[in-house]
């Protein structure tokens, strides 16, 4: 007997739409299958058997996050196939900061009305993010919330688990004055500060499809550009150099995130002139009359991740990372972050 409830449908929840969504997303999920996946989607739990060979003391590392109000841009543009990349990025970019390799990911979609094609688009982005991170999408949940959310509204969050051998966990206590701060470029605003972004650009009433010459694309395209995923280059870097600290530059910008990888008594002295900042940030600062310190305390300013190595390892690290460059050094100070 097929599962169907007319009473539940009249209350606003169509469980058959959920089944159709699972069918449509299956092809995307299959793209993420890696060795270790034991179960297919649809069960009560996602099963994964990690390969522990060669590890002295395996440690599991977990991270969870959502996309935040960047989702409003996707809803206004009716484009939903990239925000899943943001969701994965916000989790896996965090767990790589201690040197962990992401193993698997689960997502959670709360939606006003379950439109199978829309849900499949969202999951397509999640799957793409997992492919970029080298992890598997082994499960998730879609919950229809009629009467609590508008029919077009949804929220997206995720959870990732990674693994690292305990002796290889990045040890910030090896950091010394004179060590080099490397920047990995961001793809744009990523997925933080969008409450301020939406206010500055008045997105509810702006023409997001208008081409901006300064940006070389439409405002909507710039704001919806997905967060860059740094897992693979950072793992390569750890093979080639001794990494002493990694920071994912998310909400709170430089001032909140860089100190999270610094020992007490040390600070990152950052050369502002060295930072390659995309034009979207200058537009934000100008239109919003935002003080410079607030910009660096809210946004990534073009630096999605920082990696700290000794001067002797800097060239090897940059070669492994691909497009990293030097933006500063570690100094003795209690200020934690010094912009100069």
Short mmCIF file of C-alpha atoms in Angstrom, two decimals:
data_model
loop_
_atom_site.label_atom_id
_atom_site.label_comp_id
_atom_site.label_asym_id
_atom_site.label_seq_id
_atom_site.Cartn_x
_atom_site.Cartn_y
_atom_site.Cartn_z
CA UNK A 1 0.00 0.00 0.00
CA UNK A 2 1.47 3.39 -1.02
CA UNK A 3 1.96 6.05 1.64
CA UNK A 4 -0.55 8.90 1.32
CA UNK A 5 -2.58 11.02 3.74
CA UNK A 6 -5.36 13.23 2.36
CA UNK A 7 -5.90 14.76 5.82
CA UNK A 8 -2.23 15.74 6.09
CA UNK A 9 -2.31 17.17 2.55
CA UNK A 10 -5.28 19.37 3.50
CA UNK A 11 -3.23 20.64 6.46
CA UNK A 12 -0.55 21.74 4.01
CA UNK A 13 1.91 18.82 4.00
CA UNK A 14 2.12 16.68 0.86
CA UNK A 15 4.21 13.64 1.78
CA UNK A 16 4.14 12.40 -1.82
CA UNK A 17 6.03 15.56 -2.83
CA UNK A 18 8.74 14.48 -0.41
CA UNK A 19 9.02 11.10 -2.10
CA UNK A 20 9.24 12.77 -5.52
CA UNK A 21 11.97 15.08 -4.20
CA UNK A 22 14.03 12.10 -3.03
CA UNK A 23 13.67 10.52 -6.46
CA UNK A 24 14.83 13.69 -8.22
CA UNK A 25 17.80 14.27 -5.91
CA UNK A 26 19.12 10.70 -6.10
CA UNK A 27 21.29 11.33 -9.16
CA UNK A 28 22.94 14.29 -7.44
CA UNK A 29 23.60 12.29 -4.27
CA UNK A 30 25.23 9.47 -6.28
CA UNK A 31 27.89 11.94 -7.48
CA UNK A 32 29.17 12.18 -3.93
CA UNK A 33 29.64 8.48 -3.22
CA UNK A 34 33.17 7.72 -1.97
CA UNK A 35 34.75 4.63 -0.41
CA UNK A 36 33.28 4.16 3.05
CA UNK A 37 29.64 4.82 2.22
CA UNK A 38 27.60 1.86 3.48
CA UNK A 39 24.01 3.04 3.08
CA UNK A 40 21.88 4.71 0.41
CA UNK A 41 19.62 7.68 1.17
CA UNK A 42 16.18 6.85 2.51
CA UNK A 43 17.09 4.95 5.65
CA UNK A 44 16.79 6.18 9.22
CA UNK A 45 20.53 6.85 9.47
CA UNK A 46 23.45 7.37 7.13
CA UNK A 47 26.13 4.72 7.51
CA UNK A 48 29.82 5.31 6.88
CA UNK A 49 32.82 3.03 7.55
CA UNK A 50 36.00 5.15 7.71
CA UNK A 51 39.35 3.77 6.58
CA UNK A 52 41.53 3.98 9.70
CA UNK A 53 44.56 2.24 8.21
CA UNK A 54 47.83 4.05 8.93
CA UNK A 55 46.31 6.15 11.71
CA UNK A 56 47.79 6.01 15.20
CA UNK A 57 44.90 7.68 17.03
CA UNK A 58 41.92 8.63 14.83
CA UNK A 59 39.96 11.67 16.03
CA UNK A 60 36.54 12.61 14.68
CA UNK A 61 35.91 16.31 14.05
CA UNK A 62 32.43 17.73 13.50
CA UNK A 63 31.03 21.03 12.27
CA UNK A 64 27.57 22.44 11.66
CA UNK A 65 26.29 25.66 10.11
CA UNK A 66 23.72 27.14 7.79
CA UNK A 67 23.64 29.49 4.82
CA UNK A 68 21.98 32.35 6.70
CA UNK A 69 20.12 35.22 5.08
CA UNK A 70 22.02 34.82 1.82
CA UNK A 71 19.11 32.47 1.10
CA UNK A 72 16.94 35.56 0.61
CA UNK A 73 18.99 36.44 -2.48
CA UNK A 74 18.39 32.95 -3.88
CA UNK A 75 14.66 33.31 -3.21
CA UNK A 76 14.47 36.72 -4.87
CA UNK A 77 16.31 35.43 -7.94
CA UNK A 78 14.50 32.07 -7.88
CA UNK A 79 17.89 30.37 -8.23
CA UNK A 80 18.50 27.57 -5.76
CA UNK A 81 21.27 25.35 -7.17
CA UNK A 82 24.27 27.11 -5.58
CA UNK A 83 23.32 27.80 -1.94
CA UNK A 84 23.98 24.13 -1.13
CA UNK A 85 27.64 24.76 -1.93
CA UNK A 86 27.60 27.52 0.69
CA UNK A 87 26.07 25.14 3.22
CA UNK A 88 28.78 22.52 2.73
CA UNK A 89 31.54 25.14 2.65
CA UNK A 90 30.56 26.69 5.96
CA UNK A 91 30.96 23.30 7.65
CA UNK A 92 33.94 21.70 5.90
CA UNK A 93 35.99 24.91 5.84
CA UNK A 94 35.67 24.94 9.62
CA UNK A 95 36.76 21.37 10.27
CA UNK A 96 39.76 21.64 7.93
CA UNK A 97 41.13 24.31 10.30
CA UNK A 98 42.38 21.59 12.64
CA UNK A 99 43.63 19.42 9.77
CA UNK A 100 40.65 17.07 9.48
CA UNK A 101 39.53 15.53 6.18
CA UNK A 102 35.73 15.68 5.78
CA UNK A 103 34.15 12.23 5.46
CA UNK A 104 30.43 12.82 5.13
CA UNK A 105 27.73 15.47 5.19
CA UNK A 106 24.03 15.65 6.07
CA UNK A 107 21.66 18.49 5.21
CA UNK A 108 18.40 19.80 6.65
CA UNK A 109 15.91 21.78 4.58
CA UNK A 110 12.92 23.46 6.24
CA UNK A 111 10.55 24.70 3.55
CA UNK A 112 7.16 26.38 3.43
CA UNK A 113 5.89 24.26 0.54
CA UNK A 114 7.71 21.21 -0.75
CA UNK A 115 8.20 21.66 -4.49
CA UNK A 116 10.21 18.58 -5.53
CA UNK A 117 12.11 20.32 -8.34
CA UNK A 118 13.12 23.16 -6.04
CA UNK A 119 14.31 20.80 -3.32
CA UNK A 120 16.26 18.82 -5.92
CA UNK A 121 17.97 22.04 -7.06
CA UNK A 122 18.97 22.83 -3.48
CA UNK A 123 20.36 19.31 -2.98
CA UNK A 124 22.19 19.54 -6.32
CA UNK A 125 24.19 22.40 -4.80
CA UNK A 126 24.83 20.40 -1.63
CA UNK A 127 26.08 17.50 -3.74
CA UNK A 128 28.38 19.79 -5.73
CA UNK A 129 29.81 21.15 -2.49
CA UNK A 130 30.44 17.61 -1.27
CA UNK A 131 32.22 16.74 -4.53
CA UNK A 132 34.44 19.81 -4.14
CA UNK A 133 35.21 18.81 -0.54
CA UNK A 134 35.74 15.12 -1.34
CA UNK A 135 33.09 13.95 1.12
CA UNK A 136 29.87 11.96 0.77
CA UNK A 137 26.30 13.18 1.14
CA UNK A 138 24.87 10.25 3.10
CA UNK A 139 21.56 11.61 4.31
CA UNK A 140 19.38 14.57 5.14
CA UNK A 141 15.88 15.75 5.91
CA UNK A 142 13.29 17.92 4.21
CA UNK A 143 10.57 19.26 6.51
CA UNK A 144 7.51 21.06 5.19
CA UNK A 145 6.38 23.90 7.50
CA UNK A 146 3.02 25.28 6.28
CA UNK A 147 1.64 28.10 8.39
CA UNK A 148 5.06 28.70 9.90
CA UNK A 149 6.96 29.67 6.75
CA UNK A 150 5.77 31.30 3.54
CA UNK A 151 5.29 28.95 0.59
CA UNK A 152 8.42 30.31 -1.14
CA UNK A 153 10.57 30.38 2.00
CA UNK A 154 13.11 27.82 3.13
CA UNK A 155 16.10 27.47 5.40
CA UNK A 156 19.13 25.27 4.82
CA UNK A 157 21.61 23.94 7.35
CA UNK A 158 24.11 21.09 7.43
CA UNK A 159 26.43 18.96 9.48
CA UNK A 160 29.75 17.39 8.57
CA UNK A 161 32.07 14.87 10.20
CA UNK A 162 35.77 14.57 9.37
CA UNK A 163 38.74 12.65 10.67
CA UNK A 164 42.35 13.43 11.56
CA UNK A 165 45.15 11.42 13.12
CA UNK A 166 45.82 12.98 16.53
CA UNK A 167 49.57 13.52 15.91
CA UNK A 168 48.64 15.49 12.76
CA UNK A 169 46.21 17.90 14.41
CA UNK A 170 47.44 21.42 13.64
CA UNK A 171 49.29 22.64 16.73
CA UNK A 172 49.12 26.40 17.20
CA UNK A 173 51.61 26.18 20.07
CA UNK A 174 54.40 25.73 17.51
CA UNK A 175 53.75 29.26 16.22
CA UNK A 176 56.54 31.81 16.65
CA UNK A 177 57.07 35.53 15.91
CA UNK A 178 58.20 35.90 12.31
CA UNK A 179 55.93 33.16 10.99
CA UNK A 180 54.16 34.07 7.75
CA UNK A 181 50.43 34.68 7.31
CA UNK A 182 49.21 33.44 3.91
CA UNK A 183 45.85 34.36 2.39
CA UNK A 184 43.68 32.11 0.27
CA UNK A 185 41.42 34.32 -1.88
CA UNK A 186 37.68 34.25 -1.33
CA UNK A 187 35.18 34.05 -4.17
CA UNK A 188 33.38 37.11 -2.82
CA UNK A 189 31.27 37.78 0.26
CA UNK A 190 30.83 34.02 0.85
CA UNK A 191 27.99 33.47 3.34
CA UNK A 192 28.39 35.98 6.16
CA UNK A 193 27.20 39.49 6.85
CA UNK A 194 24.19 39.23 4.56
CA UNK A 195 21.84 41.01 6.96
CA UNK A 196 24.05 44.09 6.43
CA UNK A 197 24.51 43.32 2.72
CA UNK A 198 20.75 43.12 2.16
CA UNK A 199 20.23 46.40 4.00
CA UNK A 200 22.96 48.28 2.10
CA UNK A 201 21.82 47.11 -1.34
CA UNK A 202 18.10 47.29 -0.45
CA UNK A 203 17.72 43.91 -2.14
CA UNK A 204 13.95 43.69 -1.67
CA UNK A 205 13.51 46.58 -4.09
CA UNK A 206 16.74 46.60 -6.12
CA UNK A 207 17.07 45.25 -9.66
CA UNK A 208 19.38 42.33 -8.92
CA UNK A 209 19.57 41.47 -12.62
CA UNK A 210 21.08 44.84 -13.55
CA UNK A 211 24.63 44.49 -14.89
CA UNK A 212 27.20 46.40 -12.81
CA UNK A 213 30.25 47.51 -14.78
CA UNK A 214 32.42 47.68 -11.67
CA UNK A 215 31.59 44.05 -10.85
CA UNK A 216 31.65 42.67 -14.38
CA UNK A 217 28.37 40.88 -13.62
CA UNK A 218 24.94 41.55 -12.20
CA UNK A 219 24.57 42.46 -8.54
CA UNK A 220 22.54 39.29 -8.01
CA UNK A 221 25.28 37.12 -9.51
CA UNK A 222 27.90 38.75 -7.29
CA UNK A 223 25.81 38.30 -4.15
CA UNK A 224 24.94 34.69 -4.95
CA UNK A 225 28.48 33.57 -5.83
CA UNK A 226 29.01 30.43 -3.73
CA UNK A 227 31.54 30.16 -0.94
CA UNK A 228 34.86 28.71 -1.99
CA UNK A 229 35.75 25.33 -0.49
CA UNK A 230 39.36 25.07 0.71
CA UNK A 231 39.60 21.43 1.81
CA UNK A 232 41.73 20.00 -0.97
CA UNK A 233 44.38 22.77 -1.16
CA UNK A 234 44.78 22.87 2.63
CA UNK A 235 45.18 19.07 2.79
CA UNK A 236 47.82 19.32 0.03
CA UNK A 237 49.59 22.06 1.95
CA UNK A 238 49.71 19.92 5.09
CA UNK A 239 51.52 17.24 3.10
CA UNK A 240 54.17 19.67 1.86
CA UNK A 241 54.71 22.03 4.79
CA UNK A 242 54.29 22.29 8.56
CA UNK A 243 51.09 24.24 9.00
CA UNK A 244 50.94 26.07 12.34
CA UNK A 245 47.51 27.66 12.13
CA UNK A 246 44.47 27.88 9.87
CA UNK A 247 41.54 30.29 10.16
CA UNK A 248 38.30 30.26 8.20
CA UNK A 249 37.34 33.93 7.77
CA UNK A 250 33.60 33.85 8.34
CA UNK A 251 31.24 35.97 10.48
CA UNK A 252 33.30 38.34 12.61
CA UNK A 253 35.86 38.80 9.85
CA UNK A 254 39.56 39.14 10.65
CA UNK A 255 39.15 40.28 14.25
CA UNK A 256 37.10 37.32 15.40
CA UNK A 257 38.49 34.46 13.33
CA UNK A 258 42.27 34.88 13.04
CA UNK A 259 42.78 34.92 16.85
CA UNK A 260 41.08 31.52 17.09
CA UNK A 261 44.28 29.89 15.79
CA UNK A 262 46.77 32.05 17.69
CA UNK A 263 48.44 31.25 21.04
CA UNK A 264 48.23 33.84 23.81
CA UNK A 265 50.75 36.64 23.46
CA UNK A 266 50.95 36.51 19.67
CA UNK A 267 49.16 38.59 17.05
CA UNK A 268 48.76 38.58 13.30
CA UNK A 269 50.13 41.79 11.79
CA UNK A 270 48.26 42.23 8.51
CA UNK A 271 49.35 44.48 5.65
CA UNK A 272 46.07 45.89 4.30
CA UNK A 273 47.75 46.99 1.05
CA UNK A 274 48.71 43.38 0.32
CA UNK A 275 45.13 42.12 0.40
CA UNK A 276 43.49 41.49 -2.98
CA UNK A 277 39.97 42.73 -2.28
CA UNK A 278 37.20 42.16 -4.87
CA UNK A 279 35.23 45.27 -5.94
CA UNK A 280 32.00 44.12 -4.25
CA UNK A 281 33.51 45.10 -0.89
CA UNK A 282 34.38 48.64 -2.00
CA UNK A 283 30.83 49.01 -3.30
CA UNK A 284 29.45 47.78 0.01
CA UNK A 285 31.62 50.12 2.07
CA UNK A 286 30.83 53.14 -0.09
CA UNK A 287 27.07 52.64 -0.39
CA UNK A 288 26.69 51.73 3.27
CA UNK A 289 29.14 54.31 4.66
CA UNK A 290 30.68 51.45 6.65
CA UNK A 291 33.84 52.23 8.68
CA UNK A 292 36.92 50.27 7.63
CA UNK A 293 37.18 48.47 10.95
CA UNK A 294 33.58 47.30 10.67
CA UNK A 295 34.32 45.96 7.19
CA UNK A 296 37.22 43.88 8.53
CA UNK A 297 35.10 42.83 11.53
CA UNK A 298 32.15 41.66 9.40
CA UNK A 299 33.41 40.45 6.02
CA UNK A 300 36.30 38.38 4.67
CA UNK A 301 37.48 41.32 2.49
CA UNK A 302 38.73 38.88 -0.15
CA UNK A 303 40.50 36.49 2.23
CA UNK A 304 38.51 33.30 2.69
CA UNK A 305 41.13 31.50 4.75
CA UNK A 306 44.50 32.23 6.33
CA UNK A 307 47.30 29.69 6.73
CA UNK A 308 50.28 30.30 9.01
CA UNK A 309 53.66 28.68 8.31
CA UNK A 310 57.31 29.36 9.06
CA UNK A 311 59.22 31.59 6.58
CA UNK A 312 61.20 28.52 5.46
CA UNK A 313 57.97 26.75 4.49
CA UNK A 314 56.24 29.71 2.84
CA UNK A 315 57.20 28.92 -0.76
CA UNK A 316 56.31 25.23 -0.43
CA UNK A 317 53.01 26.11 1.20
CA UNK A 318 52.06 28.63 -1.49
CA UNK A 319 52.93 26.15 -4.23
CA UNK A 320 50.68 23.53 -2.62
CA UNK A 321 47.84 25.98 -2.01
CA UNK A 322 47.93 27.24 -5.58
CA UNK A 323 46.84 30.88 -5.37
CA UNK A 324 47.87 31.86 -1.83
CA UNK A 325 49.95 34.95 -1.14
CA UNK A 326 51.56 36.67 1.86
CA UNK A 327 49.50 39.25 3.77
CA UNK A 328 51.37 39.50 7.05
CA UNK A 329 53.40 37.98 9.84
CA UNK A 330 53.11 36.82 13.43
CA UNK A 331 54.38 39.26 16.08
CA UNK A 332 54.47 39.46 19.86
CA UNK A 333 51.43 41.44 21.01
CA UNK A 334 48.22 41.12 23.00
CA UNK A 335 46.26 42.96 20.29
CA UNK A 336 45.65 39.68 18.43
CA UNK A 337 45.06 41.33 15.02
CA UNK A 338 46.93 44.42 13.88
CA UNK A 339 45.92 46.04 10.60
CA UNK A 340 48.55 48.34 9.16
#
